[in-house]
PDB file of C-alpha atoms in Angstrom:
ATOM      1  CA  UNK A  20      -0.098  -0.085   0.050  1.00 93.00           C
ATOM      2  CA  UNK A  21       1.105   3.521  -0.761  1.00 96.00           C
ATOM      3  CA  UNK A  22       0.414   6.519   1.286  1.00 96.00           C
ATOM      4  CA  UNK A  23       1.332  10.258   1.869  1.00 95.00           C
ATOM      5  CA  UNK A  24       4.011  10.461   4.657  1.00 96.00           C
ATOM      6  CA  UNK A  25       5.974  13.100   6.211  1.00 95.00           C
ATOM      7  CA  UNK A  26       9.615  13.840   7.071  1.00 95.00           C
ATOM      8  CA  UNK A  27       8.686  13.650  10.937  1.00 95.00           C
ATOM      9  CA  UNK A  28       7.100   9.984  10.193  1.00 97.00           C
ATOM     10  CA  UNK A  29      10.258   8.888   8.218  1.00 97.00           C
ATOM     11  CA  UNK A  30      12.771  10.631  11.007  1.00 97.00           C
ATOM     12  CA  UNK A  31      10.686   8.612  13.999  1.00 98.00           C
ATOM     13  CA  UNK A  32      10.855   5.368  11.768  1.00 98.00           C
ATOM     14  CA  UNK A  33      14.850   5.930  11.251  1.00 98.00           C
ATOM     15  CA  UNK A  34      15.318   6.542  14.876  1.00 98.00           C
ATOM     16  CA  UNK A  35      13.806   2.993  16.121  1.00 97.00           C
ATOM     17  CA  UNK A  36      14.696   0.592  12.802  1.00 98.00           C
ATOM     18  CA  UNK A  37      17.207  -2.020  13.243  1.00 98.00           C
ATOM     19  CA  UNK A  38      18.087  -1.564   9.300  1.00 98.00           C
ATOM     20  CA  UNK A  39      18.144   1.536   6.994  1.00 98.00           C
ATOM     21  CA  UNK A  40      19.181   1.361   3.719  1.00 98.00           C
ATOM     22  CA  UNK A  41      18.941   4.898   1.579  1.00 98.00           C
ATOM     23  CA  UNK A  42      20.152   6.209  -1.561  1.00 98.00           C
ATOM     24  CA  UNK A  43      20.607  10.099  -2.276  1.00 97.00           C
ATOM     25  CA  UNK A  44      22.011  12.021  -5.116  1.00 96.00           C
ATOM     26  CA  UNK A  45      22.744  14.992  -2.589  1.00 96.00           C
ATOM     27  CA  UNK A  46      23.518  13.698   0.882  1.00 96.00           C
ATOM     28  CA  UNK A  47      23.298  16.913   2.253  1.00 92.00           C
ATOM     29  CA  UNK A  48      23.943  17.922   6.399  1.00 93.00           C
ATOM     30  CA  UNK A  49      20.428  17.861   7.964  1.00 95.00           C
ATOM     31  CA  UNK A  50      18.468  15.734   9.972  1.00 97.00           C
ATOM     32  CA  UNK A  51      18.565  12.655   7.328  1.00 97.00           C
ATOM     33  CA  UNK A  52      22.229  12.516   7.984  1.00 98.00           C
ATOM     34  CA  UNK A  53      21.843  13.121  11.693  1.00 98.00           C
ATOM     35  CA  UNK A  54      19.585  10.243  11.580  1.00 98.00           C
ATOM     36  CA  UNK A  55      21.622   7.811   9.964  1.00 98.00           C
ATOM     37  CA  UNK A  56      24.868   8.843  12.401  1.00 98.00           C
ATOM     38  CA  UNK A  57      22.646   7.913  15.035  1.00 98.00           C
ATOM     39  CA  UNK A  58      21.448   4.626  13.869  1.00 98.00           C
ATOM     40  CA  UNK A  59      25.169   4.095  13.195  1.00 98.00           C
ATOM     41  CA  UNK A  60      26.047   4.862  17.080  1.00 98.00           C
ATOM     42  CA  UNK A  61      23.635   2.647  18.338  1.00 97.00           C
ATOM     43  CA  UNK A  62      24.388  -0.464  16.150  1.00 97.00           C
ATOM     44  CA  UNK A  63      22.056  -0.400  13.688  1.00 98.00           C
ATOM     45  CA  UNK A  64      22.632  -1.756  10.416  1.00 98.00           C
ATOM     46  CA  UNK A  65      22.914   1.221   7.923  1.00 98.00           C
ATOM     47  CA  UNK A  66      23.632   1.165   4.276  1.00 98.00           C
ATOM     48  CA  UNK A  67      24.262   4.311   2.568  1.00 98.00           C
ATOM     49  CA  UNK A  68      24.485   5.038  -1.633  1.00 97.00           C
ATOM     50  CA  UNK A  69      25.053   8.555  -2.809  1.00 97.00           C
ATOM     51  CA  UNK A  70      26.228   9.783  -6.045  1.00 96.00           C
ATOM     52  CA  UNK A  71      29.962  10.409  -6.434  1.00 96.00           C
ATOM     53  CA  UNK A  72      29.226  13.119  -9.408  1.00 93.00           C
ATOM     54  CA  UNK A  73      26.189  15.239  -8.912  1.00 93.00           C
ATOM     55  CA  UNK A  74      25.604  17.697 -11.652  1.00 87.00           C
ATOM     56  CA  UNK A  75      28.306  15.765 -13.639  1.00 83.00           C
ATOM     57  CA  UNK A  76      31.164  17.074 -11.405  1.00 82.00           C
ATOM     58  CA  UNK A  77      33.176  14.767  -9.622  1.00 82.00           C
ATOM     59  CA  UNK A  78      35.231  17.569  -7.523  1.00 83.00           C
ATOM     60  CA  UNK A  79      32.445  20.493  -7.026  1.00 89.00           C
ATOM     61  CA  UNK A  80      31.434  21.670  -3.840  1.00 93.00           C
ATOM     62  CA  UNK A  81      28.348  19.084  -3.931  1.00 94.00           C
ATOM     63  CA  UNK A  82      30.230  15.821  -4.541  1.00 95.00           C
ATOM     64  CA  UNK A  83      33.008  17.180  -1.870  1.00 96.00           C
ATOM     65  CA  UNK A  84      29.676  17.191   0.746  1.00 96.00           C
ATOM     66  CA  UNK A  85      28.773  13.841  -0.287  1.00 97.00           C
ATOM     67  CA  UNK A  86      32.419  12.482   0.010  1.00 97.00           C
ATOM     68  CA  UNK A  87      32.452  13.807   3.476  1.00 97.00           C
ATOM     69  CA  UNK A  88      29.184  12.841   4.552  1.00 98.00           C
ATOM     70  CA  UNK A  89      29.597   9.310   3.434  1.00 98.00           C
ATOM     71  CA  UNK A  90      33.026   9.037   4.892  1.00 98.00           C
ATOM     72  CA  UNK A  91      31.440   9.930   8.189  1.00 98.00           C
ATOM     73  CA  UNK A  92      29.150   7.584   8.258  1.00 98.00           C
ATOM     74  CA  UNK A  93      31.744   4.775   7.541  1.00 98.00           C
ATOM     75  CA  UNK A  94      33.753   5.817  10.073  1.00 98.00           C
ATOM     76  CA  UNK A  95      30.860   5.049  12.668  1.00 98.00           C
ATOM     77  CA  UNK A  96      30.272   1.420  11.001  1.00 98.00           C
ATOM     78  CA  UNK A  97      27.772   2.420   8.032  1.00 98.00           C
ATOM     79  CA  UNK A  98      28.136   0.274   4.849  1.00 98.00           C
ATOM     80  CA  UNK A  99      28.336   3.981   3.302  1.00 98.00           C
ATOM     81  CA  UNK A 100      29.624   4.512   0.013  1.00 97.00           C
ATOM     82  CA  UNK A 101      29.773   6.975  -3.211  1.00 96.00           C
ATOM     83  CA  UNK A 102      28.416   5.227  -6.746  1.00 95.00           C
ATOM     84  CA  UNK A 103      30.282   6.557  -9.374  1.00 92.00           C
ATOM     85  CA  UNK A 104      29.639   5.339 -12.939  1.00 87.00           C
ATOM     86  CA  UNK A 105      32.947   6.444 -13.921  1.00 83.00           C
ATOM     87  CA  UNK A 106      34.990   4.202 -12.281  1.00 82.00           C
ATOM     88  CA  UNK A 107      32.575   1.063 -12.138  1.00 82.00           C
ATOM     89  CA  UNK A 108      29.760  -0.350 -13.932  1.00 81.00           C
ATOM     90  CA  UNK A 109      27.170   0.886 -11.310  1.00 87.00           C
ATOM     91  CA  UNK A 110      24.301   3.055 -13.106  1.00 90.00           C
ATOM     92  CA  UNK A 111      24.044   6.682 -11.471  1.00 92.00           C
ATOM     93  CA  UNK A 112      22.482   7.204  -8.583  1.00 94.00           C
ATOM     94  CA  UNK A 113      19.370   9.764  -8.754  1.00 94.00           C
ATOM     95  CA  UNK A 114      17.157   7.607  -6.398  1.00 95.00           C
ATOM     96  CA  UNK A 115      16.109   9.414  -3.105  1.00 97.00           C
ATOM     97  CA  UNK A 116      14.552   6.276  -1.571  1.00 98.00           C
ATOM     98  CA  UNK A 117      14.668   4.388   2.070  1.00 98.00           C
ATOM     99  CA  UNK A 118      13.911   1.297   3.548  1.00 98.00           C
ATOM    100  CA  UNK A 119      13.426   0.970   7.217  1.00 98.00           C
ATOM    101  CA  UNK A 120      12.453  -2.067   8.784  1.00 97.00           C
ATOM    102  CA  UNK A 121      10.921  -3.277   5.440  1.00 96.00           C
ATOM    103  CA  UNK A 122       8.850  -0.099   5.097  1.00 98.00           C
ATOM    104  CA  UNK A 123      10.123   2.045   2.263  1.00 98.00           C
ATOM    105  CA  UNK A 124      10.154   5.849   1.603  1.00 98.00           C
ATOM    106  CA  UNK A 125       9.789   7.643  -1.211  1.00 98.00           C
ATOM    107  CA  UNK A 126      10.877  11.246  -1.894  1.00 97.00           C
ATOM    108  CA  UNK A 127      10.496  13.182  -4.991  1.00 95.00           C
ATOM    109  CA  UNK A 128      13.244  15.476  -3.970  1.00 94.00           C
ATOM    110  CA  UNK A 129      16.811  15.438  -2.339  1.00 93.00           C
ATOM    111  CA  UNK A 130      15.628  14.474   1.439  1.00 95.00           C
ATOM    112  CA  UNK A 131      15.417  18.430   2.370  1.00 93.00           C
ATOM    113  CA  UNK A 132      14.602  19.913   5.735  1.00 91.00           C
ATOM    114  CA  UNK A 133      12.481  22.117   4.617  1.00 88.00           C
ATOM    115  CA  UNK A 134       9.389  20.144   3.747  1.00 84.00           C
ATOM    116  CA  UNK A 135       9.094  21.243   0.667  1.00 87.00           C
ATOM    117  CA  UNK A 136       8.931  17.623  -1.152  1.00 92.00           C
ATOM    118  CA  UNK A 137       6.053  14.981  -1.243  1.00 95.00           C
ATOM    119  CA  UNK A 138       7.194  12.088   0.865  1.00 97.00           C
ATOM    120  CA  UNK A 139       5.205   8.370   0.035  1.00 98.00           C
ATOM    121  CA  UNK A 140       5.327   5.426   2.488  1.00 98.00           C
ATOM    122  CA  UNK A 141       5.253   2.070   0.491  1.00 98.00           C
ATOM    123  CA  UNK A 142       4.673  -1.288   2.447  1.00 98.00           C
ATOM    124  CA  UNK A 143       4.303  -3.114  -1.378  1.00 96.00           C
ATOM    125  CA  UNK A 144       6.690  -6.035  -1.008  1.00 95.00           C
ATOM    126  CA  UNK A 145       7.595  -5.823  -4.841  1.00 95.00           C
ATOM    127  CA  UNK A 146       8.170  -2.409  -4.646  1.00 96.00           C
ATOM    128  CA  UNK A 147      10.676  -2.605  -1.645  1.00 96.00           C
ATOM    129  CA  UNK A 148      12.731  -5.656  -2.890  1.00 95.00           C
ATOM    130  CA  UNK A 149      13.127  -3.438  -6.141  1.00 96.00           C
ATOM    131  CA  UNK A 150      14.510  -0.420  -3.993  1.00 96.00           C
ATOM    132  CA  UNK A 151      16.850  -2.892  -2.227  1.00 95.00           C
ATOM    133  CA  UNK A 152      17.981  -4.372  -5.467  1.00 94.00           C
ATOM    134  CA  UNK A 153      18.857  -1.226  -7.070  1.00 94.00           C
ATOM    135  CA  UNK A 154      20.745  -0.163  -3.952  1.00 93.00           C
ATOM    136  CA  UNK A 155      22.363  -3.208  -4.443  1.00 91.00           C
ATOM    137  CA  UNK A 156      23.135  -2.640  -8.037  1.00 85.00           C
ATOM    138  CA  UNK A 157      21.197  -4.880  -8.946  1.00 84.00           C
ATOM    139  CA  UNK A 158      17.808  -4.411 -11.366  1.00 78.00           C
ATOM    140  CA  UNK A 159      14.305  -5.619 -10.375  1.00 77.00           C
ATOM    141  CA  UNK A 160      11.920  -6.352 -13.110  1.00 80.00           C
ATOM    142  CA  UNK A 161       9.898  -3.212 -13.529  1.00 80.00           C
ATOM    143  CA  UNK A 162       6.272  -3.978 -12.500  1.00 89.00           C
ATOM    144  CA  UNK A 163       2.878  -1.985 -14.123  1.00 92.00           C
ATOM    145  CA  UNK A 164       3.115   0.485 -11.118  1.00 96.00           C
ATOM    146  CA  UNK A 165       6.393   1.095  -9.824  1.00 97.00           C
ATOM    147  CA  UNK A 166       9.935   1.484 -11.708  1.00 96.00           C
ATOM    148  CA  UNK A 167      13.281   2.123 -10.481  1.00 96.00           C
ATOM    149  CA  UNK A 168      15.264   3.049 -13.711  1.00 93.00           C
ATOM    150  CA  UNK A 169      14.946   6.426 -15.016  1.00 93.00           C
ATOM    151  CA  UNK A 170      13.673   5.269 -18.733  1.00 91.00           C
ATOM    152  CA  UNK A 171      10.994   3.022 -17.417  1.00 93.00           C
ATOM    153  CA  UNK A 172       9.925   5.694 -14.952  1.00 95.00           C
ATOM    154  CA  UNK A 173       9.633   7.718 -17.457  1.00 94.00           C
ATOM    155  CA  UNK A 174       7.692   5.479 -19.811  1.00 94.00           C
ATOM    156  CA  UNK A 175       5.279   5.030 -16.655  1.00 96.00           C
ATOM    157  CA  UNK A 176       4.893   8.677 -16.816  1.00 97.00           C
ATOM    158  CA  UNK A 177       4.323   8.753 -20.049  1.00 96.00           C
ATOM    159  CA  UNK A 178       1.571   6.303 -20.010  1.00 96.00           C
ATOM    160  CA  UNK A 179      -0.223   7.911 -17.339  1.00 96.00           C
ATOM    161  CA  UNK A 180      -0.798  10.937 -19.712  1.00 96.00           C
ATOM    162  CA  UNK A 181      -1.510   9.204 -22.400  1.00 94.00           C
ATOM    163  CA  UNK A 182      -4.417   7.638 -20.559  1.00 91.00           C
ATOM    164  CA  UNK A 183      -5.642  10.984 -20.196  1.00 89.00           C
ATOM    165  CA  UNK A 184      -7.585  11.946 -23.441  1.00 84.00           C
ATOM    166  CA  UNK A 185     -10.835  12.581 -21.595  1.00 83.00           C
ATOM    167  CA  UNK A 186      -9.578  14.425 -18.509  1.00 85.00           C
ATOM    168  CA  UNK A 187     -10.967  17.731 -17.688  1.00 88.00           C
ATOM    169  CA  UNK A 188      -7.173  18.739 -17.086  1.00 94.00           C
ATOM    170  CA  UNK A 189      -3.674  17.628 -17.065  1.00 97.00           C
ATOM    171  CA  UNK A 190      -0.999  18.888 -14.988  1.00 97.00           C
ATOM    172  CA  UNK A 191       2.752  18.056 -14.936  1.00 97.00           C
ATOM    173  CA  UNK A 192       5.506  19.486 -12.465  1.00 96.00           C
ATOM    174  CA  UNK A 193       9.035  18.736 -13.774  1.00 94.00           C
ATOM    175  CA  UNK A 194      12.543  20.454 -12.489  1.00 90.00           C
ATOM    176  CA  UNK A 195      13.259  20.122 -16.062  1.00 87.00           C
ATOM    177  CA  UNK A 196      11.472  19.010 -19.423  1.00 89.00           C
ATOM    178  CA  UNK A 197      13.145  18.094 -22.895  1.00 84.00           C
ATOM    179  CA  UNK A 198      12.142  17.396 -26.080  1.00 84.00           C
ATOM    180  CA  UNK A 199      13.708  14.146 -25.930  1.00 78.00           C
ATOM    181  CA  UNK A 200      11.445  12.649 -23.457  1.00 85.00           C
ATOM    182  CA  UNK A 201       7.984  11.002 -23.844  1.00 92.00           C
ATOM    183  CA  UNK A 202       6.493  13.074 -21.468  1.00 95.00           C
ATOM    184  CA  UNK A 203       7.019  16.151 -23.892  1.00 94.00           C
ATOM    185  CA  UNK A 204       5.506  14.331 -26.502  1.00 95.00           C
ATOM    186  CA  UNK A 205       2.339  13.159 -24.530  1.00 96.00           C
ATOM    187  CA  UNK A 206       1.711  16.637 -23.086  1.00 95.00           C
ATOM    188  CA  UNK A 207       2.146  18.238 -26.498  1.00 96.00           C
ATOM    189  CA  UNK A 208      -0.842  15.607 -28.112  1.00 96.00           C
ATOM    190  CA  UNK A 209      -2.927  16.366 -25.060  1.00 96.00           C
ATOM    191  CA  UNK A 210      -2.896  19.902 -25.901  1.00 96.00           C
ATOM    192  CA  UNK A 211      -3.130  19.926 -29.594  1.00 95.00           C
ATOM    193  CA  UNK A 212      -6.379  17.413 -28.882  1.00 94.00           C
ATOM    194  CA  UNK A 213      -7.943  19.970 -26.891  1.00 94.00           C
ATOM    195  CA  UNK A 214      -7.037  18.762 -23.301  1.00 95.00           C
ATOM    196  CA  UNK A 215      -6.489  21.660 -20.740  1.00 96.00           C
ATOM    197  CA  UNK A 216      -2.854  21.141 -20.000  1.00 97.00           C
ATOM    198  CA  UNK A 217      -0.470  22.987 -17.479  1.00 97.00           C
ATOM    199  CA  UNK A 218       3.286  22.878 -16.987  1.00 97.00           C
ATOM    200  CA  UNK A 219       5.082  23.880 -14.278  1.00 96.00           C
ATOM    201  CA  UNK A 220       9.258  24.247 -14.290  1.00 94.00           C
ATOM    202  CA  UNK A 221      12.177  25.293 -12.259  1.00 92.00           C
ATOM    203  CA  UNK A 222      12.714  28.650 -13.434  1.00 85.00           C
ATOM    204  CA  UNK A 223      16.552  28.604 -12.698  1.00 80.00           C
ATOM    205  CA  UNK A 224      17.125  25.276 -14.566  1.00 72.00           C
ATOM    206  CA  UNK A 225      15.572  26.559 -18.220  1.00 76.00           C
ATOM    207  CA  UNK A 226      18.686  25.826 -20.417  1.00 74.00           C
ATOM    208  CA  UNK A 227      18.460  26.683 -24.307  1.00 74.00           C
ATOM    209  CA  UNK A 228      17.424  23.318 -25.010  1.00 74.00           C
ATOM    210  CA  UNK A 229      14.476  23.361 -22.347  1.00 82.00           C
ATOM    211  CA  UNK A 230      13.333  26.631 -23.695  1.00 87.00           C
ATOM    212  CA  UNK A 231      13.205  25.727 -27.151  1.00 87.00           C
ATOM    213  CA  UNK A 232      10.874  22.805 -26.001  1.00 89.00           C
ATOM    214  CA  UNK A 233       8.501  24.716 -23.574  1.00 92.00           C
ATOM    215  CA  UNK A 234       8.212  27.473 -26.205  1.00 93.00           C
ATOM    216  CA  UNK A 235       6.907  24.673 -28.621  1.00 93.00           C
ATOM    217  CA  UNK A 236       4.356  23.570 -25.825  1.00 95.00           C
ATOM    218  CA  UNK A 237       3.083  26.660 -25.316  1.00 95.00           C
ATOM    219  CA  UNK A 238       2.385  27.177 -28.969  1.00 95.00           C
ATOM    220  CA  UNK A 239       0.696  24.140 -29.018  1.00 95.00           C
ATOM    221  CA  UNK A 240      -1.811  25.408 -25.901  1.00 96.00           C
ATOM    222  CA  UNK A 241      -0.001  24.101 -22.928  1.00 97.00           C
ATOM    223  CA  UNK A 242      -0.112  26.621 -20.024  1.00 97.00           C
ATOM    224  CA  UNK A 243       3.598  27.150 -18.803  1.00 96.00           C
ATOM    225  CA  UNK A 244       4.943  28.744 -15.409  1.00 96.00           C
ATOM    226  CA  UNK A 245       7.993  28.680 -13.851  1.00 93.00           C
ATOM    227  CA  UNK A 246       9.017  29.044 -10.075  1.00 91.00           C
ATOM    228  CA  UNK A 247      11.500  27.741  -7.438  1.00 90.00           C
ATOM    229  CA  UNK A 248      10.175  24.022  -8.518  1.00 89.00           C
ATOM    230  CA  UNK A 249      11.831  21.221  -7.666  1.00 90.00           C
ATOM    231  CA  UNK A 250       9.181  18.380  -7.417  1.00 94.00           C
ATOM    232  CA  UNK A 251       8.250  16.048 -10.219  1.00 96.00           C
ATOM    233  CA  UNK A 252       4.647  14.565 -10.906  1.00 95.00           C
ATOM    234  CA  UNK A 253       2.075  14.216 -13.197  1.00 97.00           C
ATOM    235  CA  UNK A 254      -1.859  14.393 -12.610  1.00 97.00           C
ATOM    236  CA  UNK A 255      -4.333  12.789 -14.986  1.00 94.00           C
ATOM    237  CA  UNK A 256      -7.271  14.682 -13.647  1.00 86.00           C
ATOM    238  CA  UNK A 257      -8.848  13.069 -10.435  1.00 82.00           C
ATOM    239  CA  UNK A 258      -8.375   9.636 -11.690  1.00 87.00           C
ATOM    240  CA  UNK A 259      -4.400   8.900 -11.602  1.00 94.00           C
ATOM    241  CA  UNK A 260      -1.136  10.315 -11.091  1.00 97.00           C
ATOM    242  CA  UNK A 261       2.549   9.970 -11.531  1.00 98.00           C
ATOM    243  CA  UNK A 262       5.023  11.103  -9.172  1.00 98.00           C
ATOM    244  CA  UNK A 263       8.872  10.000  -9.255  1.00 97.00           C
ATOM    245  CA  UNK A 264      12.398  11.417  -8.370  1.00 96.00           C
ATOM    246  CA  UNK A 265      13.003  11.388 -12.415  1.00 94.00           C
ATOM    247  CA  UNK A 266      13.066  14.613 -14.315  1.00 92.00           C
ATOM    248  CA  UNK A 267      11.186  14.691 -17.782  1.00 92.00           C
ATOM    249  CA  UNK A 268      14.592  14.844 -19.771  1.00 85.00           C
ATOM    250  CA  UNK A 269      15.661  12.441 -22.152  1.00 71.00           C
ATOM    251  CA  UNK A 270      17.372   9.383 -19.852  1.00 60.00           C
ATOM    252  CA  UNK A 271      20.997   9.523 -19.912  1.00 55.00           C
ATOM    253  CA  UNK A 272      23.212   6.272 -19.496  1.00 51.00           C
ATOM    254  CA  UNK A 273      20.948   4.265 -21.609  1.00 54.00           C
ATOM    255  CA  UNK A 274      17.915   5.491 -19.253  1.00 62.00           C
ATOM    256  CA  UNK A 275      19.954   3.188 -16.515  1.00 83.00           C
ATOM    257  CA  UNK A 276      19.920   5.964 -14.416  1.00 92.00           C
ATOM    258  CA  UNK A 277      18.581   5.046 -10.591  1.00 94.00           C
ATOM    259  CA  UNK A 278      15.525   6.854 -10.145  1.00 95.00           C
ATOM    260  CA  UNK A 279      11.941   5.790  -9.166  1.00 97.00           C
ATOM    261  CA  UNK A 280       8.560   6.515 -10.378  1.00 97.00           C
ATOM    262  CA  UNK A 281       4.945   5.022  -9.161  1.00 98.00           C
ATOM    263  CA  UNK A 282       1.742   5.388 -10.331  1.00 97.00           C
ATOM    264  CA  UNK A 283      -1.269   5.529  -8.171  1.00 97.00           C
ATOM    265  CA  UNK A 284      -5.037   5.804  -8.403  1.00 95.00           C
ATOM    266  CA  UNK A 285      -5.469   6.426  -4.630  1.00 95.00           C
ATOM    267  CA  UNK A 286      -7.831   9.458  -4.139  1.00 95.00           C
ATOM    268  CA  UNK A 287      -6.106  10.916  -0.867  1.00 95.00           C
ATOM    269  CA  UNK A 288      -3.081  10.988  -3.036  1.00 96.00           C
ATOM    270  CA  UNK A 289      -3.663  12.119  -6.139  1.00 96.00           C
ATOM    271  CA  UNK A 290      -5.899  14.577  -4.591  1.00 96.00           C
ATOM    272  CA  UNK A 291      -3.015  15.698  -2.222  1.00 95.00           C
ATOM    273  CA  UNK A 292      -0.586  16.324  -5.232  1.00 96.00           C
ATOM    274  CA  UNK A 293      -3.374  18.206  -7.282  1.00 96.00           C
ATOM    275  CA  UNK A 294      -3.601  20.803  -4.196  1.00 96.00           C
ATOM    276  CA  UNK A 295       0.225  20.823  -4.312  1.00 95.00           C
ATOM    277  CA  UNK A 296       0.132  21.624  -7.934  1.00 96.00           C
ATOM    278  CA  UNK A 297      -2.340  24.224  -7.350  1.00 96.00           C
ATOM    279  CA  UNK A 298      -0.739  25.923  -5.010  1.00 96.00           C
ATOM    280  CA  UNK A 299       2.539  25.967  -6.859  1.00 96.00           C
ATOM    281  CA  UNK A 300       0.772  27.428 -10.004  1.00 97.00           C
ATOM    282  CA  UNK A 301      -0.634  30.198  -8.013  1.00 96.00           C
ATOM    283  CA  UNK A 302       2.815  31.165  -6.717  1.00 95.00           C
ATOM    284  CA  UNK A 303       4.640  30.639  -9.763  1.00 95.00           C
ATOM    285  CA  UNK A 304       4.802  32.922 -13.123  1.00 94.00           C
ATOM    286  CA  UNK A 305       4.017  32.755 -16.541  1.00 94.00           C
ATOM    287  CA  UNK A 306       7.286  31.272 -18.501  1.00 88.00           C
ATOM    288  CA  UNK A 307       8.191  33.516 -21.456  1.00 81.00           C
ATOM    289  CA  UNK A 308      11.254  32.661 -23.768  1.00 66.00           C
TER     290      UNK A 308
END
């Protein structure tokens, strides 16, 4: 079962867990790192995998912070290390997921302290097994509703959009959006078919290539706004939604990058995502090239 959760619930689970497995793109200082350190000190089994080259930079300040925090956990006895696809055959780590004593917690951002993220609690056995396999460097067979590789996750998001031809409104939020993704094509087709479509993107991350894609979508009828946004979900009316850690861009590394994505029809989850989107839409500003 997949339900909405919160950072306080996750931290409480980490505080009593005997086993924690966690993946992060950015392992920054904060409450999550403190909880991992506390768990390691009390003797819990702690496994952490963090990306070695965030934003493609092995020696940048964010990469150094990842390395520093991973080293600190390792000194406390945790099985903590960086994932470097340039130095091994491992897939890049962009997944933000944790398993605490057999319960998964899925974050669409990088474990922020601010609460400006959407966190899910997942007790589905196959989902939990897939997360553990991914963080262990193995790939589980994708299901029809949960994925742990970027290419699969984006195909799942695209499928949700393609099934929304009769929806009154379709909403998509992605930190980045590129023309090479199926999400772009599905959103464009819906708008041209007369479905009301709204798109939110991160203002600071609109590069020339993304700007070209946004210009085309706007010309075809998609309402586009930009703001300080980093969440990632798609809402197909009130019936279905997709949420994940994967940005709607062309999958790199043959799509093997570790990311999670989930499709749900739970009314409470879909409604909560809609509320978050509507609030972000009001706060954002119309995008212009």
